[in-house]
PDB file of C-alpha atoms in Angstrom:
ATOM      1  CA  ARG A   1      24.113 -12.318 -24.175  1.00  0.00           C
ATOM      2  CA  ALA A   2      20.918 -10.482 -23.219  1.00  0.00           C
ATOM      3  CA  GLU A   3      20.330  -9.190 -26.730  1.00  0.00           C
ATOM      4  CA  ASN A   4      20.688 -12.730 -28.149  1.00  0.00           C
ATOM      5  CA  SER A   5      18.237 -14.293 -25.724  1.00  0.00           C
ATOM      6  CA  LEU A   6      14.982 -15.476 -27.265  1.00  0.00           C
ATOM      7  CA  HIS A   7      12.847 -15.218 -24.127  1.00  0.00           C
ATOM      8  CA  PRO A   8      12.103 -11.781 -22.594  1.00  0.00           C
ATOM      9  CA  LEU A   9      12.572 -12.999 -19.013  1.00  0.00           C
ATOM     10  CA  SER A  10      15.950 -14.540 -19.853  1.00  0.00           C
ATOM     11  CA  SER A  11      16.999 -11.308 -21.533  1.00  0.00           C
ATOM     12  CA  TYR A  12      15.837  -9.308 -18.519  1.00  0.00           C
ATOM     13  CA  LEU A  13      17.705 -11.592 -16.096  1.00  0.00           C
ATOM     14  CA  LEU A  14      20.899 -11.298 -18.130  1.00  0.00           C
ATOM     15  CA  ARG A  15      20.548  -7.490 -18.147  1.00  0.00           C
ATOM     16  CA  LEU A  16      20.087  -7.520 -14.384  1.00  0.00           C
ATOM     17  CA  MET A  17      23.224  -9.611 -13.999  1.00  0.00           C
ATOM     18  CA  THR A  18      25.194  -7.182 -16.169  1.00  0.00           C
ATOM     19  CA  LEU A  19      23.815  -4.094 -14.437  1.00  0.00           C
ATOM     20  CA  LYS A  20      24.442  -5.450 -10.934  1.00  0.00           C
ATOM     21  CA  GLN A  21      27.677  -7.243 -11.861  1.00  0.00           C
ATOM     22  CA  SER A  22      26.285 -10.253 -10.002  1.00  0.00           C
ATOM     23  CA  ASN A  23      24.540 -13.563 -10.438  1.00  0.00           C
ATOM     24  CA  LEU A  24      23.594 -13.850  -6.778  1.00  0.00           C
ATOM     25  CA  CYS A  25      20.389 -15.659  -5.830  1.00  0.00           C
ATOM     26  CA  LEU A  26      19.403 -15.564  -2.157  1.00  0.00           C
ATOM     27  CA  SER A  27      17.178 -18.244  -0.673  1.00  0.00           C
ATOM     28  CA  ALA A  28      14.818 -16.477   1.730  1.00  0.00           C
ATOM     29  CA  ASP A  29      14.073 -19.333   4.131  1.00  0.00           C
ATOM     30  CA  VAL A  30      12.260 -17.245   6.738  1.00  0.00           C
ATOM     31  CA  SER A  31       8.970 -17.789   8.528  1.00  0.00           C
ATOM     32  CA  THR A  32       7.144 -14.443   8.731  1.00  0.00           C
ATOM     33  CA  THR A  33       6.017 -11.778   6.284  1.00  0.00           C
ATOM     34  CA  ASN A  34       8.022  -9.070   8.047  1.00  0.00           C
ATOM     35  CA  GLN A  35      11.194 -11.156   7.905  1.00  0.00           C
ATOM     36  CA  LEU A  36      10.677 -11.817   4.193  1.00  0.00           C
ATOM     37  CA  LEU A  37       9.861  -8.232   3.232  1.00  0.00           C
ATOM     38  CA  ASN A  38      12.623  -6.717   5.383  1.00  0.00           C
ATOM     39  CA  LEU A  39      15.175  -9.165   3.976  1.00  0.00           C
ATOM     40  CA  ALA A  40      14.040  -8.482   0.399  1.00  0.00           C
ATOM     41  CA  ASP A  41      14.249  -4.730   0.901  1.00  0.00           C
ATOM     42  CA  ALA A  42      17.675  -4.862   2.560  1.00  0.00           C
ATOM     43  CA  ILE A  43      19.381  -7.352   0.262  1.00  0.00           C
ATOM     44  CA  GLY A  44      17.463  -6.496  -2.937  1.00  0.00           C
ATOM     45  CA  PRO A  45      20.007  -4.062  -4.370  1.00  0.00           C
ATOM     46  CA  HIS A  46      22.693  -6.772  -4.213  1.00  0.00           C
ATOM     47  CA  ILE A  47      20.869  -9.788  -5.693  1.00  0.00           C
ATOM     48  CA  VAL A  48      19.352 -10.663  -9.053  1.00  0.00           C
ATOM     49  CA  VAL A  49      16.974 -13.375  -7.791  1.00  0.00           C
ATOM     50  CA  LEU A  50      15.212 -13.951  -4.471  1.00  0.00           C
ATOM     51  CA  LYS A  51      14.105 -17.564  -3.959  1.00  0.00           C
ATOM     52  CA  THR A  52      11.006 -17.940  -1.821  1.00  0.00           C
ATOM     53  CA  HIS A  53       8.803 -20.635  -0.309  1.00  0.00           C
ATOM     54  CA  TYR A  54       5.488 -18.905   0.326  1.00  0.00           C
ATOM     55  CA  ASP A  55       4.205 -21.860   2.347  1.00  0.00           C
ATOM     56  CA  LEU A  56       6.948 -21.336   4.961  1.00  0.00           C
ATOM     57  CA  ILE A  57       5.510 -17.912   5.826  1.00  0.00           C
ATOM     58  CA  SER A  58       3.198 -18.400   8.814  1.00  0.00           C
ATOM     59  CA  ASN A  59       1.294 -15.164   8.268  1.00  0.00           C
ATOM     60  CA  TRP A  60       1.233 -14.965   4.440  1.00  0.00           C
ATOM     61  CA  ASP A  61      -1.457 -12.485   3.419  1.00  0.00           C
ATOM     62  CA  TYR A  62      -3.233 -13.793   0.309  1.00  0.00           C
ATOM     63  CA  ASN A  63      -4.826 -10.489  -0.742  1.00  0.00           C
ATOM     64  CA  PRO A  64      -3.847 -10.101  -4.427  1.00  0.00           C
ATOM     65  CA  THR A  65      -3.462  -6.309  -4.179  1.00  0.00           C
ATOM     66  CA  THR A  66      -2.143  -5.596  -0.682  1.00  0.00           C
ATOM     67  CA  GLY A  67      -0.947  -9.016   0.475  1.00  0.00           C
ATOM     68  CA  THR A  68       2.516 -10.483   0.906  1.00  0.00           C
ATOM     69  CA  GLY A  69       3.009 -11.435  -2.753  1.00  0.00           C
ATOM     70  CA  ALA A  70       1.952  -8.008  -4.005  1.00  0.00           C
ATOM     71  CA  ARG A  71       4.175  -6.237  -1.472  1.00  0.00           C
ATOM     72  CA  LEU A  72       7.124  -8.480  -2.335  1.00  0.00           C
ATOM     73  CA  ALA A  73       6.614  -7.784  -6.053  1.00  0.00           C
ATOM     74  CA  ARG A  74       6.699  -4.025  -5.391  1.00  0.00           C
ATOM     75  CA  ILE A  75       9.991  -4.405  -3.498  1.00  0.00           C
ATOM     76  CA  ALA A  76      11.393  -6.518  -6.351  1.00  0.00           C
ATOM     77  CA  ARG A  77      10.541  -3.774  -8.865  1.00  0.00           C
ATOM     78  CA  ARG A  78      11.975  -1.049  -6.656  1.00  0.00           C
ATOM     79  CA  ARG A  79      15.178  -2.965  -5.842  1.00  0.00           C
ATOM     80  CA  GLY A  80      15.615  -4.600  -9.245  1.00  0.00           C
ATOM     81  CA  PHE A  81      15.460  -8.365  -8.701  1.00  0.00           C
ATOM     82  CA  LEU A  82      13.341 -11.298  -9.813  1.00  0.00           C
ATOM     83  CA  ILE A  83      11.304 -13.570  -7.530  1.00  0.00           C
ATOM     84  CA  PHE A  84      11.679 -17.344  -7.835  1.00  0.00           C
ATOM     85  CA  GLU A  85       8.962 -19.267  -5.986  1.00  0.00           C
ATOM     86  CA  ASP A  86      10.506 -22.689  -5.393  1.00  0.00           C
ATOM     87  CA  ARG A  87       7.200 -24.550  -5.723  1.00  0.00           C
ATOM     88  CA  LYS A  88       8.267 -27.793  -7.422  1.00  0.00           C
ATOM     89  CA  PHE A  89       4.822 -28.343  -8.928  1.00  0.00           C
ATOM     90  CA  GLY A  90       4.198 -32.068  -9.207  1.00  0.00           C
ATOM     91  CA  ASP A  91       0.691 -32.951 -10.334  1.00  0.00           C
ATOM     92  CA  ILE A  92      -1.264 -33.439 -13.555  1.00  0.00           C
ATOM     93  CA  GLY A  93      -1.496 -30.559 -16.011  1.00  0.00           C
ATOM     94  CA  ASN A  94      -4.877 -29.095 -15.079  1.00  0.00           C
ATOM     95  CA  THR A  95      -4.132 -29.226 -11.347  1.00  0.00           C
ATOM     96  CA  VAL A  96      -0.737 -27.576 -11.857  1.00  0.00           C
ATOM     97  CA  GLN A  97      -2.344 -24.802 -13.897  1.00  0.00           C
ATOM     98  CA  LEU A  98      -4.913 -24.140 -11.201  1.00  0.00           C
ATOM     99  CA  GLN A  99      -2.300 -24.153  -8.421  1.00  0.00           C
ATOM    100  CA  TYR A 100      -0.201 -21.669 -10.404  1.00  0.00           C
ATOM    101  CA  THR A 101      -2.931 -19.260 -11.495  1.00  0.00           C
ATOM    102  CA  GLU A 102      -5.903 -19.726  -9.178  1.00  0.00           C
ATOM    103  CA  GLY A 103      -4.494 -21.226  -5.962  1.00  0.00           C
ATOM    104  CA  THR A 104      -4.546 -19.394  -2.658  1.00  0.00           C
ATOM    105  CA  ALA A 105      -1.289 -17.549  -3.335  1.00  0.00           C
ATOM    106  CA  LYS A 106      -1.877 -16.875  -7.074  1.00  0.00           C
ATOM    107  CA  ILE A 107       1.834 -17.454  -7.652  1.00  0.00           C
ATOM    108  CA  ILE A 108       1.700 -16.252 -11.250  1.00  0.00           C
ATOM    109  CA  GLU A 109       0.720 -12.767 -10.039  1.00  0.00           C
ATOM    110  CA  TRP A 110       3.917 -12.081  -8.067  1.00  0.00           C
ATOM    111  CA  SER A 111       6.589 -14.657  -8.943  1.00  0.00           C
ATOM    112  CA  HIS A 112       8.657 -14.317 -12.098  1.00  0.00           C
ATOM    113  CA  ILE A 113      10.101 -17.851 -11.974  1.00  0.00           C
ATOM    114  CA  THR A 114       8.879 -21.189 -10.632  1.00  0.00           C
ATOM    115  CA  ASN A 115       9.808 -24.828 -11.114  1.00  0.00           C
ATOM    116  CA  VAL A 116       8.332 -28.278 -11.674  1.00  0.00           C
ATOM    117  CA  ASN A 117       9.141 -31.685 -10.225  1.00  0.00           C
ATOM    118  CA  MET A 118       9.644 -33.812 -13.332  1.00  0.00           C
ATOM    119  CA  ILE A 119       8.040 -36.974 -11.953  1.00  0.00           C
ATOM    120  CA  PRO A 120       4.699 -36.060 -13.608  1.00  0.00           C
ATOM    121  CA  GLY A 121       6.595 -35.538 -16.869  1.00  0.00           C
ATOM    122  CA  LYS A 122       6.760 -32.921 -19.595  1.00  0.00           C
ATOM    123  CA  ALA A 123       2.963 -32.457 -19.504  1.00  0.00           C
ATOM    124  CA  ALA A 124       3.271 -30.478 -16.243  1.00  0.00           C
ATOM    125  CA  VAL A 125       5.810 -28.107 -17.815  1.00  0.00           C
ATOM    126  CA  ASP A 126       3.640 -27.702 -20.912  1.00  0.00           C
ATOM    127  CA  ALA A 127       0.588 -27.025 -18.737  1.00  0.00           C
ATOM    128  CA  LEU A 128       2.397 -24.262 -16.820  1.00  0.00           C
ATOM    129  CA  ALA A 129       3.654 -22.731 -20.062  1.00  0.00           C
ATOM    130  CA  ASP A 130       0.117 -22.736 -21.492  1.00  0.00           C
ATOM    131  CA  ALA A 131      -1.258 -21.147 -18.316  1.00  0.00           C
ATOM    132  CA  ALA A 132       1.436 -18.459 -18.428  1.00  0.00           C
ATOM    133  CA  VAL A 133       0.672 -17.638 -22.066  1.00  0.00           C
ATOM    134  CA  ARG A 134      -3.051 -17.260 -21.345  1.00  0.00           C
ATOM    135  CA  TRP A 135      -2.322 -15.142 -18.253  1.00  0.00           C
ATOM    136  CA  ARG A 136       0.126 -12.925 -20.131  1.00  0.00           C
ATOM    137  CA  GLU A 137      -2.422 -12.349 -22.887  1.00  0.00           C
ATOM    138  CA  ARG A 138      -4.891 -11.134 -20.241  1.00  0.00           C
ATOM    139  CA  LYS A 139      -2.357  -8.998 -18.311  1.00  0.00           C
ATOM    140  CA  ARG A 140      -0.037  -7.939 -21.174  1.00  0.00           C
ATOM    141  CA  TYR A 141       3.122  -7.706 -19.065  1.00  0.00           C
ATOM    142  CA  ASP A 142       6.320  -6.399 -20.627  1.00  0.00           C
ATOM    143  CA  TYR A 143       9.916  -6.551 -19.502  1.00  0.00           C
ATOM    144  CA  ASP A 144      11.663  -3.197 -19.656  1.00  0.00           C
ATOM    145  CA  ALA A 145      15.245  -3.099 -20.907  1.00  0.00           C
ATOM    146  CA  CYS A 146      16.385  -0.975 -17.949  1.00  0.00           C
ATOM    147  CA  PRO A 147      16.274  -3.187 -14.860  1.00  0.00           C
ATOM    148  CA  GLY A 148      16.603  -1.546 -11.484  1.00  0.00           C
ATOM    149  CA  ARG A 149      14.071   1.203 -12.075  1.00  0.00           C
ATOM    150  CA  GLN A 150      10.728   1.054 -10.327  1.00  0.00           C
ATOM    151  CA  GLU A 151       8.982   0.714 -13.692  1.00  0.00           C
ATOM    152  CA  SER A 152      11.329  -2.026 -14.895  1.00  0.00           C
ATOM    153  CA  PHE A 153       8.685  -4.747 -14.725  1.00  0.00           C
ATOM    154  CA  SER A 154       5.507  -2.979 -15.663  1.00  0.00           C
ATOM    155  CA  CYS A 155       2.049  -3.874 -16.839  1.00  0.00           C
ATOM    156  CA  GLN A 156       0.421  -2.154 -19.804  1.00  0.00           C
ATOM    157  CA  CYS A 157      -3.055  -2.826 -18.431  1.00  0.00           C
ATOM    158  CA  GLY A 158      -2.933   0.043 -15.930  1.00  0.00           C
ATOM    159  CA  THR A 159      -2.098  -1.864 -12.749  1.00  0.00           C
ATOM    160  CA  GLU A 160       1.269  -2.468 -11.180  1.00  0.00           C
ATOM    161  CA  GLY A 161       2.799  -5.823 -12.155  1.00  0.00           C
TER     162      GLY A 161
END
């Protein structure tokens, strides 16, 4: 199925599922950075997706390079899983874009998957998709066909993704 998928993230997820012989997604409902990072590191080899709620973490570090999101993304690359920030965006298009790309947590920088509350309608989904396209053009991220390696989700622009 992975080779027939039209979207690179879908293809990558399907490869992860095949490689790990699993479709397990763990919801990390914890309240501190250490709990989140320790859980991700310990369970990472056994899951394909880790679902997070960054706003539950009382000591979330917002630094884009050394903070909680960046550290979690490094663990995800090393352990071979995707991060799903369960945000349920629910505002008008421009606000949703800003929350996703420029908000305090810069979710787009560390989370592979997010979601939208459909009350605001299709415009919110379209706005997130547009923001992701513009971000990807700036960052030039690629999905490697060999999930589980440290380089499996790498950035061509010279920084870790």
